[in-house]
mmCIF file of C-alpha atoms in Angstrom:
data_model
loop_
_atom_site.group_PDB
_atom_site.id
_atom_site.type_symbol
_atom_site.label_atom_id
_atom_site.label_comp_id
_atom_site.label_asym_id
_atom_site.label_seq_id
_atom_site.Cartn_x
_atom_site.Cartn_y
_atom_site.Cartn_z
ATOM 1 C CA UNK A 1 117.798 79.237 146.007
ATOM 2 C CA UNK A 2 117.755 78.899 141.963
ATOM 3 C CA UNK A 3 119.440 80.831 139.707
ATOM 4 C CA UNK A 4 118.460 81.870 136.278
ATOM 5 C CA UNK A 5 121.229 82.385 133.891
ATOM 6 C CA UNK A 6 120.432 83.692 129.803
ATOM 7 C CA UNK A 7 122.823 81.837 127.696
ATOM 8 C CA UNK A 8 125.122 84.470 125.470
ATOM 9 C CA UNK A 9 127.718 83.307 123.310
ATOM 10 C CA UNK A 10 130.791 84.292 124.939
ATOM 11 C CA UNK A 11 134.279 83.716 125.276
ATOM 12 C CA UNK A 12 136.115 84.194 128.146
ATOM 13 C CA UNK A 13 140.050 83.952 128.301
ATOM 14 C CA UNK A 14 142.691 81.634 129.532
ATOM 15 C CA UNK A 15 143.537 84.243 132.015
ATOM 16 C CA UNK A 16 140.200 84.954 133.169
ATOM 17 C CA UNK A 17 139.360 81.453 133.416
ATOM 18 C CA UNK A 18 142.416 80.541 135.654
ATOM 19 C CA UNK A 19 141.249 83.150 137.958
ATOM 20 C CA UNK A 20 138.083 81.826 138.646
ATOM 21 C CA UNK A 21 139.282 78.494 139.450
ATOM 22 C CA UNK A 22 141.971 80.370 141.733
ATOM 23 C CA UNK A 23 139.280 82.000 143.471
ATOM 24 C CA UNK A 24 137.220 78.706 143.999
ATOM 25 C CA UNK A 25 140.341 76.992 145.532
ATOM 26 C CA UNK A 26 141.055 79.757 147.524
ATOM 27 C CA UNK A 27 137.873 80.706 149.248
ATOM 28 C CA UNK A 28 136.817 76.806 149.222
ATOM 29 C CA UNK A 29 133.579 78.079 146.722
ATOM 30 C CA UNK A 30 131.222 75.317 145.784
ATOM 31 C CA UNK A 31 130.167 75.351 142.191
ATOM 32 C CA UNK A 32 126.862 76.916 142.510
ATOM 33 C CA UNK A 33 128.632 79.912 144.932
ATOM 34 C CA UNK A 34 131.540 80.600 141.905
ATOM 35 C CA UNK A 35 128.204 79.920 139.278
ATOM 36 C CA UNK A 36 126.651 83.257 141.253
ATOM 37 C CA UNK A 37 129.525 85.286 141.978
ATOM 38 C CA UNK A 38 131.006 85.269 138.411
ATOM 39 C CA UNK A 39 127.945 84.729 136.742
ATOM 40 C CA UNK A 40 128.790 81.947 135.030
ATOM 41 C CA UNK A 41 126.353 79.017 133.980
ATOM 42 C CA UNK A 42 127.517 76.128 136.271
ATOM 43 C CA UNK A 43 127.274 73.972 133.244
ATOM 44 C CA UNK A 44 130.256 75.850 131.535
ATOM 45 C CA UNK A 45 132.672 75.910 135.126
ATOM 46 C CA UNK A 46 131.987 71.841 134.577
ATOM 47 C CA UNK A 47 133.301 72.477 131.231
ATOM 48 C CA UNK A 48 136.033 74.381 132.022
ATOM 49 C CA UNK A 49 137.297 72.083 134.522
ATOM 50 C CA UNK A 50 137.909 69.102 132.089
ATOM 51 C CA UNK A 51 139.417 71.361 129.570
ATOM 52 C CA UNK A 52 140.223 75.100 130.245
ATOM 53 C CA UNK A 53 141.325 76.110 127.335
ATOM 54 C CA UNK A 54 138.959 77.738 124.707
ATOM 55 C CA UNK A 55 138.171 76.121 121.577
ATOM 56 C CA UNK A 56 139.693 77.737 118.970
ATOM 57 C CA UNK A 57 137.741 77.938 115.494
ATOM 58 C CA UNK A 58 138.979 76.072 112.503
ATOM 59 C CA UNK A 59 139.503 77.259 109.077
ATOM 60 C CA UNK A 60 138.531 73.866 106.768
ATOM 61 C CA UNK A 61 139.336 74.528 102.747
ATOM 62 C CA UNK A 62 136.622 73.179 100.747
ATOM 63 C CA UNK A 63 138.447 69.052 99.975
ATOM 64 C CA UNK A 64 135.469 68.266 97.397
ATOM 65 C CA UNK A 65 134.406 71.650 95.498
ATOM 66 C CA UNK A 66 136.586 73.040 93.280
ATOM 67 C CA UNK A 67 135.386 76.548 93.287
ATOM 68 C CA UNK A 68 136.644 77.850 89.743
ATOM 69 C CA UNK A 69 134.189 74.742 88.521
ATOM 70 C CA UNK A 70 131.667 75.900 90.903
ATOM 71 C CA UNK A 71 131.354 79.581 89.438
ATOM 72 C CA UNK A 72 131.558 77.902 86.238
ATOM 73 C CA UNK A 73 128.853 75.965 86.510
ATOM 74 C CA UNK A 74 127.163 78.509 88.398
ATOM 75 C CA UNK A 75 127.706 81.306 85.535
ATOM 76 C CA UNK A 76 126.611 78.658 82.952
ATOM 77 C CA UNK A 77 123.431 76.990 84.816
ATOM 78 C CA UNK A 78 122.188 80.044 87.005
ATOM 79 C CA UNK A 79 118.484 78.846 87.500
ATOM 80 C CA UNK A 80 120.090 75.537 88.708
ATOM 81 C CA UNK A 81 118.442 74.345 92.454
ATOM 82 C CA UNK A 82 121.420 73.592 95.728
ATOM 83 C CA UNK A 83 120.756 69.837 95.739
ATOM 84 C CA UNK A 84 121.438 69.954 91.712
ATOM 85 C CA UNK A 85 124.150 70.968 92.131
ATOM 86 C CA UNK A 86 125.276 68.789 95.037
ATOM 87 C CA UNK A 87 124.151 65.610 92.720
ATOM 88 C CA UNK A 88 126.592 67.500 89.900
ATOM 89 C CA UNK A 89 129.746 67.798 92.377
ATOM 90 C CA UNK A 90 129.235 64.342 94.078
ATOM 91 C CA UNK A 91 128.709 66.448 97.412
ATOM 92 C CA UNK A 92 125.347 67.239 99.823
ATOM 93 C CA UNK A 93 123.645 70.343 99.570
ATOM 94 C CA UNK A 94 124.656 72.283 103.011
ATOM 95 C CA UNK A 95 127.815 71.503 101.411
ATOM 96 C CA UNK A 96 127.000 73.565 98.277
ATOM 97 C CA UNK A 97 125.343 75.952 100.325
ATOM 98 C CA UNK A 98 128.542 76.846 102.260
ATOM 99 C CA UNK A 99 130.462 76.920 99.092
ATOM 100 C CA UNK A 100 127.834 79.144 98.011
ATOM 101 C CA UNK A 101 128.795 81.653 100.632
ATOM 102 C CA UNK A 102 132.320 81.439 100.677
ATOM 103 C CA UNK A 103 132.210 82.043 96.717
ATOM 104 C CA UNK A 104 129.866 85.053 97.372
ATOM 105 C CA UNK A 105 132.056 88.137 97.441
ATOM 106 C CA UNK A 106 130.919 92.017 97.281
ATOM 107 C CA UNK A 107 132.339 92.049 93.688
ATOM 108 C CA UNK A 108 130.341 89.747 92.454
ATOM 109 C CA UNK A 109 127.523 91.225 94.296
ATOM 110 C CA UNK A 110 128.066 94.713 92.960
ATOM 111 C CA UNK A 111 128.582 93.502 89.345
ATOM 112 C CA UNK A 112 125.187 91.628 89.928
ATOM 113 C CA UNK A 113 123.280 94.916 91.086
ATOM 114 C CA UNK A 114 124.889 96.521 88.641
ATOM 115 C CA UNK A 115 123.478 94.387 85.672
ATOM 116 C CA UNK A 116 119.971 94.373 86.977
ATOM 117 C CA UNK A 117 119.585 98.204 87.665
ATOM 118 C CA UNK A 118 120.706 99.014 83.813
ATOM 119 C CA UNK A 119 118.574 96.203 82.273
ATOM 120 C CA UNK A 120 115.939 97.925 84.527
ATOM 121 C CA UNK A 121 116.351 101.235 82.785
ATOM 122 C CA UNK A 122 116.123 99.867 79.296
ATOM 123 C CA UNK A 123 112.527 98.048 79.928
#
């Protein structure tokens, strides 16, 4: 008998996670009988059994990019290409891209539609 699992991103807690191994030990399940009654990819009860606890996700400043230089340079050199700018900063370009979006705020956005829809009227 195979199963067919579809792979969602999802986290599952410490608690919940506990209990499925407390299950297994206690009823004896094999992998592949836990996999079917929880419904969990027997790939990710591997997973869980070297380390249990979720990963948790990692909030990294930007070390290289200054980002007061980066709207600078961005407000002075608009037309300017991602891997220009990387070559500029001394950085690569999913580097700049990510700098990119953390820079990108709904201010800035508005202030952008803003201009465009009133130099629209005047044309």
């Amino acid at each position: 008998m195979s199963y067919v699992f579809v792979s969602c991103s999802m986290a599952y807690s410490l608690d919940f996670r506990q209990q499925v191994f407390k299950v297994k030990q206690k009823e004896q399940l094999t992998f592949q009988e836990l996999s079917y009654r929880f419904g969990i990819p027997i790939k990710t009860l591997f997973r869980w059994q070297q380390h249990i606890e979720p990963k948790t996700n990692r909030i990294k400043p930007s070390t290289k990019i200054d980002m007061e230089v980066l709207r600078e340079d961005i407000q002075n050199y608009p037309d300017c290409y991602q891997y220009e700018r990387a070559k500029i900063f001394g950085v690569s370009q999913s580097a700049i891209f990510y700098a990119l979006q953390r820079l990108v705020d709904f201010e800035l956005f508005n202030v952008c539609l803003f201009d465009t829809y009133a130099n629209s009227e005047n044309i």
